[in-house]
Coordinates of C-alpha atoms and ligand atoms in Angstrom, one line a residue:
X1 CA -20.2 -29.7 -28.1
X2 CA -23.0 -31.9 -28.5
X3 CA -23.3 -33.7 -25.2
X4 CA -22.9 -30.3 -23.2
X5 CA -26.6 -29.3 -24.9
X6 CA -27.9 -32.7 -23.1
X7 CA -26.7 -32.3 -20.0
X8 CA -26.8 -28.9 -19.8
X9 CA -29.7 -26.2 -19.7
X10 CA -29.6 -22.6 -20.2
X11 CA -29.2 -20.5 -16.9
X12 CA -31.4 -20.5 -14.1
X13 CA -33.0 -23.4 -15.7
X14 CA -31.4 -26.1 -14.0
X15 CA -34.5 -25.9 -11.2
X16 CA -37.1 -27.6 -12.9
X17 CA -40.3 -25.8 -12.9
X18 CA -43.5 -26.1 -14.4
X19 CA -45.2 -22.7 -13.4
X20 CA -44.2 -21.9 -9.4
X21 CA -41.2 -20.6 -9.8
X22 CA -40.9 -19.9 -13.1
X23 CA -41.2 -16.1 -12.8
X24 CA -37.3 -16.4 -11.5
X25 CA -35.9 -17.6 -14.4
X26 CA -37.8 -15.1 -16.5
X27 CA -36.0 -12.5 -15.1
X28 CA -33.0 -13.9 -15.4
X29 CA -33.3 -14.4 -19.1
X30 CA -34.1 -11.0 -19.4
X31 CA -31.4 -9.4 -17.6
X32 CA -29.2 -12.1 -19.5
X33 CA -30.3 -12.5 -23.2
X34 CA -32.9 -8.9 -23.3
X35 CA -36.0 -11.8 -23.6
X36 CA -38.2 -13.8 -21.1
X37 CA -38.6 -16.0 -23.7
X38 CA -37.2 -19.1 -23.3
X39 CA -36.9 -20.7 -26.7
X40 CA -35.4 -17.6 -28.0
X41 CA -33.2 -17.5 -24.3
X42 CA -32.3 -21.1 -26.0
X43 CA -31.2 -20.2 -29.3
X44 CA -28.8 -17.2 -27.7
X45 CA -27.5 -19.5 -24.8
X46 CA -26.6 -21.9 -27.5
X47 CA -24.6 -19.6 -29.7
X48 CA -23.0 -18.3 -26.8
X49 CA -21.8 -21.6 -25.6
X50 CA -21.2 -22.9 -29.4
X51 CA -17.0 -22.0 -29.1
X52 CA -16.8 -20.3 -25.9
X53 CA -13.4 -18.4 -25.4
X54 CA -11.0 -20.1 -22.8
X55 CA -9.7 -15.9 -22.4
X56 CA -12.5 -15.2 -20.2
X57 CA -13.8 -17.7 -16.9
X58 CA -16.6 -19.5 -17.7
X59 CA -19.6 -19.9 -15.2
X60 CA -21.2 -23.4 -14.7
X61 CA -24.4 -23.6 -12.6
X62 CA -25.1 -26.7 -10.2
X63 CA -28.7 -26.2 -8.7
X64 CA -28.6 -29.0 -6.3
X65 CA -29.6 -28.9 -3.0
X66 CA -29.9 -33.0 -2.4
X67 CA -26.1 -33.0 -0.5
X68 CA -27.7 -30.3 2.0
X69 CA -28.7 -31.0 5.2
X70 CA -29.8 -28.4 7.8
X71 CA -31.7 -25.9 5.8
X72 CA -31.8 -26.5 1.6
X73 CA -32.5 -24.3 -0.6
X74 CA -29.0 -23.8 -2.1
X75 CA -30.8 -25.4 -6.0
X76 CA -31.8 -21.2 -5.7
X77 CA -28.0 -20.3 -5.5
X78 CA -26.8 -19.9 -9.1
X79 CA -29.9 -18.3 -9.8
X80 CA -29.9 -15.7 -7.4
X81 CA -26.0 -15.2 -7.5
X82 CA -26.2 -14.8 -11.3
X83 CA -29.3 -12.1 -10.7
X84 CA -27.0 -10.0 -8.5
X85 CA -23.9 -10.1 -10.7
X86 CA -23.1 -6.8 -13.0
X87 CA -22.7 -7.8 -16.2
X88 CA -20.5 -4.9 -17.2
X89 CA -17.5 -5.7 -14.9
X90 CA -16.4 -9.0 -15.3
X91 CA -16.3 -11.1 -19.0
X92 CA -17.5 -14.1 -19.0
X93 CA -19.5 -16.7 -20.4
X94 CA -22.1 -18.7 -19.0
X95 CA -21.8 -21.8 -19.9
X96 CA -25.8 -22.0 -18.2
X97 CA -27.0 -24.8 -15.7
X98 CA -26.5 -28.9 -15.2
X99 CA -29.8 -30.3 -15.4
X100 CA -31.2 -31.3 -11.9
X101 CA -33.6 -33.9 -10.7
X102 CA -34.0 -32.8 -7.1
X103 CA -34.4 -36.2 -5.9
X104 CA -31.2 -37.6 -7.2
X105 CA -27.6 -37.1 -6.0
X106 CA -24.8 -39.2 -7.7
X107 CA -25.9 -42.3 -10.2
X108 CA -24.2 -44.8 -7.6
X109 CA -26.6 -43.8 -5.3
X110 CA -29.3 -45.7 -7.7
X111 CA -30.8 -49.0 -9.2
X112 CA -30.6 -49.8 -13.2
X113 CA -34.3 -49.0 -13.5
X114 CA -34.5 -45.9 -11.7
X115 CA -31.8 -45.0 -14.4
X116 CA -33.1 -45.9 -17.1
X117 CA -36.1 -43.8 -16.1
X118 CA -34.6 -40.9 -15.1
X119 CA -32.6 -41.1 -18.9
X120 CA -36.1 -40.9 -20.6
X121 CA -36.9 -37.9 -18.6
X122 CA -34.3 -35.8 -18.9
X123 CA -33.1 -36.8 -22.6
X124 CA -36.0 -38.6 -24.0
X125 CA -34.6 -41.6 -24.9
X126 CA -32.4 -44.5 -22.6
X127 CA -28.5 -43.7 -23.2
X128 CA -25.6 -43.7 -21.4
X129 CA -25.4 -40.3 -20.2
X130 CA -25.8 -39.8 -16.2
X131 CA -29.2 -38.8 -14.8
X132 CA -27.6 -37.4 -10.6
X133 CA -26.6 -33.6 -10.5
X134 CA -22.8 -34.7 -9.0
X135 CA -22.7 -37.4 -11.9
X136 CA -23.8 -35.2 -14.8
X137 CA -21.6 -32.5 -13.6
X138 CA -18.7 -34.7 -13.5
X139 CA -19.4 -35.7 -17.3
X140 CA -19.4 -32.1 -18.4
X141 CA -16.7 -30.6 -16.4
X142 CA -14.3 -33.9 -17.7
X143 CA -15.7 -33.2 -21.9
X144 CA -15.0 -29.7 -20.9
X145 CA -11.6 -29.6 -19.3
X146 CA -10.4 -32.6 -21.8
X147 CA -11.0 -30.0 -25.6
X148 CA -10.6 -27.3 -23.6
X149 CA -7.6 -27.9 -20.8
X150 CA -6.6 -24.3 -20.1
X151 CA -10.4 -23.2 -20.0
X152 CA -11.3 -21.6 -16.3
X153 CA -14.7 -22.6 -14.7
X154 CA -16.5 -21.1 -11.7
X155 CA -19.2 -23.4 -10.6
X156 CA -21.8 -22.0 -8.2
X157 CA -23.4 -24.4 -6.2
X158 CA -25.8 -25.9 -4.9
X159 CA -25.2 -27.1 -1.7
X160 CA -21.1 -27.9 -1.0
X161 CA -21.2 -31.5 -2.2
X162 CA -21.0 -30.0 -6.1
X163 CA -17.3 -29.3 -5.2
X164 CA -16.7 -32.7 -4.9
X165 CA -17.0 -33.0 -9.1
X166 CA -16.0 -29.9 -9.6
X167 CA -12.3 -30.4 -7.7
X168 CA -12.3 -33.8 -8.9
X169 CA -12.4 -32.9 -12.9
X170 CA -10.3 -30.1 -12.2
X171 CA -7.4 -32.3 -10.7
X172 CA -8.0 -35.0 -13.3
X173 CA -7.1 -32.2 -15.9
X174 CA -4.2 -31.0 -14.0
X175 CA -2.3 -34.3 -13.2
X176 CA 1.1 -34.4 -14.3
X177 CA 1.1 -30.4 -15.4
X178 CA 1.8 -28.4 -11.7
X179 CA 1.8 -29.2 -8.1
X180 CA -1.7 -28.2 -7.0
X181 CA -3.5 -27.0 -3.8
X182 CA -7.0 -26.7 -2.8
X183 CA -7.6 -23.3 -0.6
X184 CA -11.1 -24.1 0.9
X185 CA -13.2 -21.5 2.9
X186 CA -15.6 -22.7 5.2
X187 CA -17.5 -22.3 9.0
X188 CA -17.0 -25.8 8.8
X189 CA -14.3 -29.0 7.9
X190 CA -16.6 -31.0 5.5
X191 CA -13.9 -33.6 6.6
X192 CA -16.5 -36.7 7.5
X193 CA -15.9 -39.9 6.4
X194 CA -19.6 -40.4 5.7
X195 CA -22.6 -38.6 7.3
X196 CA -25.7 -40.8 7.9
X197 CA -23.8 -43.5 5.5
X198 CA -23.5 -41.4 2.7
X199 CA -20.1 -40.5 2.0
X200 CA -21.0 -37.5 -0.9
X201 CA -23.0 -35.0 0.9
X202 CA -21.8 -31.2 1.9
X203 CA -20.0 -32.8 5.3
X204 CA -18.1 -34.9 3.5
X205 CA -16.4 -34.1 0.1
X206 CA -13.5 -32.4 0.9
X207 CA -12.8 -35.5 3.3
X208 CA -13.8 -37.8 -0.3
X209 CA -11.7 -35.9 -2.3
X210 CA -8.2 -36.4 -0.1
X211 CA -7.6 -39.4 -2.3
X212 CA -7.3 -37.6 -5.2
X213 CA -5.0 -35.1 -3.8
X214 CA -0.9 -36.2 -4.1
X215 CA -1.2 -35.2 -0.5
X216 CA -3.4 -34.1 2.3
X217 CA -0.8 -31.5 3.0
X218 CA -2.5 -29.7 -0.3
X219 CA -5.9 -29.6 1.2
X220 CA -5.5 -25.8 3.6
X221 CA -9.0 -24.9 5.1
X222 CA -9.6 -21.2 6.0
X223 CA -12.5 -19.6 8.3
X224 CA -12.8 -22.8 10.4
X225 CA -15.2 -21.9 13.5
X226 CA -17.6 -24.3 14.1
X227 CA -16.5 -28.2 14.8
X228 CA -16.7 -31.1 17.0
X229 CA -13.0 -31.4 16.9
X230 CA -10.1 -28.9 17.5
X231 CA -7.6 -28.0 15.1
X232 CA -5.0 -29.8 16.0
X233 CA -7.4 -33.3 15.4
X234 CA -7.6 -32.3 11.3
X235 CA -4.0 -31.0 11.0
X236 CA -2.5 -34.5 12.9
X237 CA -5.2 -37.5 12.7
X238 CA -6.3 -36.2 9.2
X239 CA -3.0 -34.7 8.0
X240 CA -4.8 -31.2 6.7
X241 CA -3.9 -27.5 7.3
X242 CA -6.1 -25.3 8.9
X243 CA -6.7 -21.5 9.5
X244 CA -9.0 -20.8 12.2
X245 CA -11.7 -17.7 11.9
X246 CA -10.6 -16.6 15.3
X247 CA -6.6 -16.2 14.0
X248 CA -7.3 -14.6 10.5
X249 CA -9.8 -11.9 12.1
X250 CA -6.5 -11.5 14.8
X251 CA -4.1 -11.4 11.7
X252 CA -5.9 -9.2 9.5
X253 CA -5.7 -10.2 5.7
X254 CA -2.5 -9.2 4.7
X255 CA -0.5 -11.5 7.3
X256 CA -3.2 -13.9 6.8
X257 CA -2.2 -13.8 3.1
X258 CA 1.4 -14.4 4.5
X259 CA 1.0 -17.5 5.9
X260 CA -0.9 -19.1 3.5
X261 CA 2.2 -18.1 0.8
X262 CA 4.3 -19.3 3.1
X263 CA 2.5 -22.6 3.9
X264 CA 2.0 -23.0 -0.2
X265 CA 5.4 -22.5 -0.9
X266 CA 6.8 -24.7 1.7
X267 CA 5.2 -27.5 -0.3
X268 CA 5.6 -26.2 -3.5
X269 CA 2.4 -25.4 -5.1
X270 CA 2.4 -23.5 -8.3
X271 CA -1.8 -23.9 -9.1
X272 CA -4.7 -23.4 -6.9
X273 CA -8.7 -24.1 -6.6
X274 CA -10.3 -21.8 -4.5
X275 CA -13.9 -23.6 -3.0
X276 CA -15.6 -21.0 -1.5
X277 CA -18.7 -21.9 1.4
X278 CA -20.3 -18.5 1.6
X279 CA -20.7 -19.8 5.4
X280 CA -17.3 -18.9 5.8
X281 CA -18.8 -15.2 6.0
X282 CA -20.0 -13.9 9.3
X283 CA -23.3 -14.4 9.4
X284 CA -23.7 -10.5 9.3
X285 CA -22.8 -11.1 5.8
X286 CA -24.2 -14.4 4.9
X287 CA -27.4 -15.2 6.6
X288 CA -29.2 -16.4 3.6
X289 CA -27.5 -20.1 3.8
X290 CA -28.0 -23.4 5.3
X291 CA -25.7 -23.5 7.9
X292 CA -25.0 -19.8 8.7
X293 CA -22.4 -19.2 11.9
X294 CA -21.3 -16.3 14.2
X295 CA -17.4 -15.5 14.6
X296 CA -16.9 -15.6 10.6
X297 CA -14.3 -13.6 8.0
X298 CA -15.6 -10.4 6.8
X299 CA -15.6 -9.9 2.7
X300 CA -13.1 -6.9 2.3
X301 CA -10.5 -9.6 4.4
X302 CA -11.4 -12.4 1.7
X303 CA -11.2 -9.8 -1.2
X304 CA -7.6 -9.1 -0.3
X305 CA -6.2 -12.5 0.4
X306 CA -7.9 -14.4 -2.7
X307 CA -6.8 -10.7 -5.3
X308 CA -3.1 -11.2 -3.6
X309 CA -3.0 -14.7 -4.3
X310 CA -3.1 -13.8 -7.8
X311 CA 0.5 -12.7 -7.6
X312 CA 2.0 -15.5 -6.4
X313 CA 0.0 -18.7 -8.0
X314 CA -1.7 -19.9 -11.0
X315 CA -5.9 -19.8 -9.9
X316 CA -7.5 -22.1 -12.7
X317 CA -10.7 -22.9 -10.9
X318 CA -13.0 -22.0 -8.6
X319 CA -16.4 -22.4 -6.8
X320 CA -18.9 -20.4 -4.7
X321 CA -21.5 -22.4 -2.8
X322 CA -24.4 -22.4 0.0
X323 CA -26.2 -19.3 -1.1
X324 CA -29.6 -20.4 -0.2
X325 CA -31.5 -17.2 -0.9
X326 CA -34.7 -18.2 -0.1
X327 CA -33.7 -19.4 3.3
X328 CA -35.7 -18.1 6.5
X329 CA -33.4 -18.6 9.6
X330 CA -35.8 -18.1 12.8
X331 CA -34.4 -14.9 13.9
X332 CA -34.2 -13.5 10.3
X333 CA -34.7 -10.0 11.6
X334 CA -31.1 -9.8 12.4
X335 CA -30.1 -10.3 9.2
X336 CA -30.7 -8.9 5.6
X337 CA -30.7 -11.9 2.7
X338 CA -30.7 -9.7 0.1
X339 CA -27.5 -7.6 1.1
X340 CA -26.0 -11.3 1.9
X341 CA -27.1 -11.7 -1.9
X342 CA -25.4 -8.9 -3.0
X343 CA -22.1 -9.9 -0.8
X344 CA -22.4 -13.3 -2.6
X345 CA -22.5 -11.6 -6.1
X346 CA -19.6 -9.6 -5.0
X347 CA -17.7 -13.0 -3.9
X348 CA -18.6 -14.7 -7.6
X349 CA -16.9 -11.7 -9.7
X350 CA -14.0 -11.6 -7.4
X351 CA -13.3 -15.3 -8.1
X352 CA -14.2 -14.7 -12.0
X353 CA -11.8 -11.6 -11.9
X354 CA -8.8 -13.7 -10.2
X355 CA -9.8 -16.7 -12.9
X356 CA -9.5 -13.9 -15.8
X357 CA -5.8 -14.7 -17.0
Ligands
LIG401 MN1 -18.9 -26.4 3.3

């Protein structure tokens, strides 16, 4: 597809860099296409991507950071994911990174001339296309969903706000078809109105994309720890379902995995997107991220629920975001960032392997 070699980039090039930096994606592109090369990188990507096959998940890379708030560094997460993945044991394609300007965030945000700028910069010429990360990602995942509908895309954030395009394309292409459900894993609601006035940031986009559920029944939050409010505040005042950390580490996956069948099938849903905050994680095993809290689900638990999902609903899409692998916390000698990298890596072929059909 034309417009996806615009807006897109090959993997791990989403980050724009000029030199620092730059020694990342090399090895990326070696582990990836066997050369550090990137015009050769370019010419494999691009074949690879030329008729992708909707049997296998695709990945889709979103390296922005500009939704974050408390520590960044989440533009790193694709990158870093992608370097700790094993090729061998999932099939997939990459469908390589949305192009970034780390200053922008969505195109409503800005003025006609900062546009227009930002179009000569990243395409070379003024056009139409979007210039923000959520914008252009919402361009691509729409082109992509509307010739391919049955295609299944893991995008790895990027800071939580890229869910908000990601879930929003995704229900677009699913109107009408089945009765759908978001199952979102997080230390935290993301269920602000606005934060600061913004209303797209990584507080806020599962609250922004309510409207575009049929109800906010369909929105069921798992791993919830760390909030101003108490559970019973989302579930009435905002009409959500929630699964706190504290009950699923009493539960133990399997009864966990109970309720949330029974909750899903109470309201009928056949299809389900899995957003994944690696925050959700104990921060034993996810330290390296912006927000990392104590109390949290262990991986083995989450590897259990989201594999016996499988048997009972359709999983068409799904996200893992807030890796920020570059991320110092200030008592970082608790905690290891790269077996918290590895653990992520883990998380991203557990969600390719449940999007494999
Ligand atoms: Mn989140």
């Amino acid at each position: 597809m034309k417009i996806l070699d615009q807006l897109l980039t090959l993997p791990g090039d989403g980050v724009y860099t000029i030199h620092t930096g730059k020694d990342k994606r090399e090895r990326l592109l070696k582990k990836y296409y066997q050369t550090s090369k990137i015009e050769d990188a370019r010419l494999k990507w691009l074949e690879s991507i030329k008729n992708p096959s909707t049997k296998v998940p695709w990945i889709l890379g979103i390296p922005s950071d500009n939704g974050g708030g408390i520590h960044r560094g989440a533009n790193w997460g694709p990158l870093a994911i992608r370097e700790h993945i094993h090729l061998s044991q999932n099939h997939f394609v990459d469908l390589g990174d949305v192009k970034v300007i780390p200053h922008l965030l969505h195109d409503k945000y800005l003025n006609e001339k900062t546009i227009t700028d930002c179009q000569k910069a990243l395409y070379g010429k003024k056009n139409k296309l979007p210039v923000s990360p959520l914008s252009i990602s919402e361009k691509v995942l729409d082109e992509l969903y509307r010739k391919y509908p049955d295609s299944r895309i893991l995008g790895l954030g990027g800071d939580h706000s890229v869910s908000y395009p990601l879930v929003r394309s995704w229900l677009k292409s699913r109107k009408n078809l089945r009765n759908v459900a978001i199952l979102h894993f997080d230390a935290h609601t993301d269920l602000l109105e606005k934060r600061l006035g913004i209303d797209l940031c990584f507080g806020t986009w599962a609250y922004q994309i309510l409207e575009d559920l049929s109800s906010r029944k369909h929105l069921l939050q798992v791993g919830i720890r760390s909030s101003g409010k108490n559970r019973k505040y989302w579930q009435n005042e905002i009409g959500v379902e929630q699964f706190w950390a504290n009950d699923v580490v009493n539960w133990g996956p399997e009864k966990t995995y109970q309720k949330i069948l029974r909750y899903f099938k109470k309201i009928n849903i056949e299809e389900i997107y899995i957003s994944f905050d690696i925050d959700a994680l104990d921060i034993k095993y996810a330290s390296a991220t912006g927000t990392p809290e104590t109390g949290g689900l262990i991986p083995p638990d989450c590897a259990v629920i989201i594999g016996l999902l499988k048997n009972n609903f359709i999983i068409s899409g799904a996200d893992l975001v807030e890796v920020a692998p570059y991320v110092l916390q200030e008592n970082v000698k608790l905690w290891d960032h790269e077996s918290s990298l590895t653990v992520a890596a883990q998380i991203a072929q557990l969600l390719l392997s449940v999007l494999t059909k």
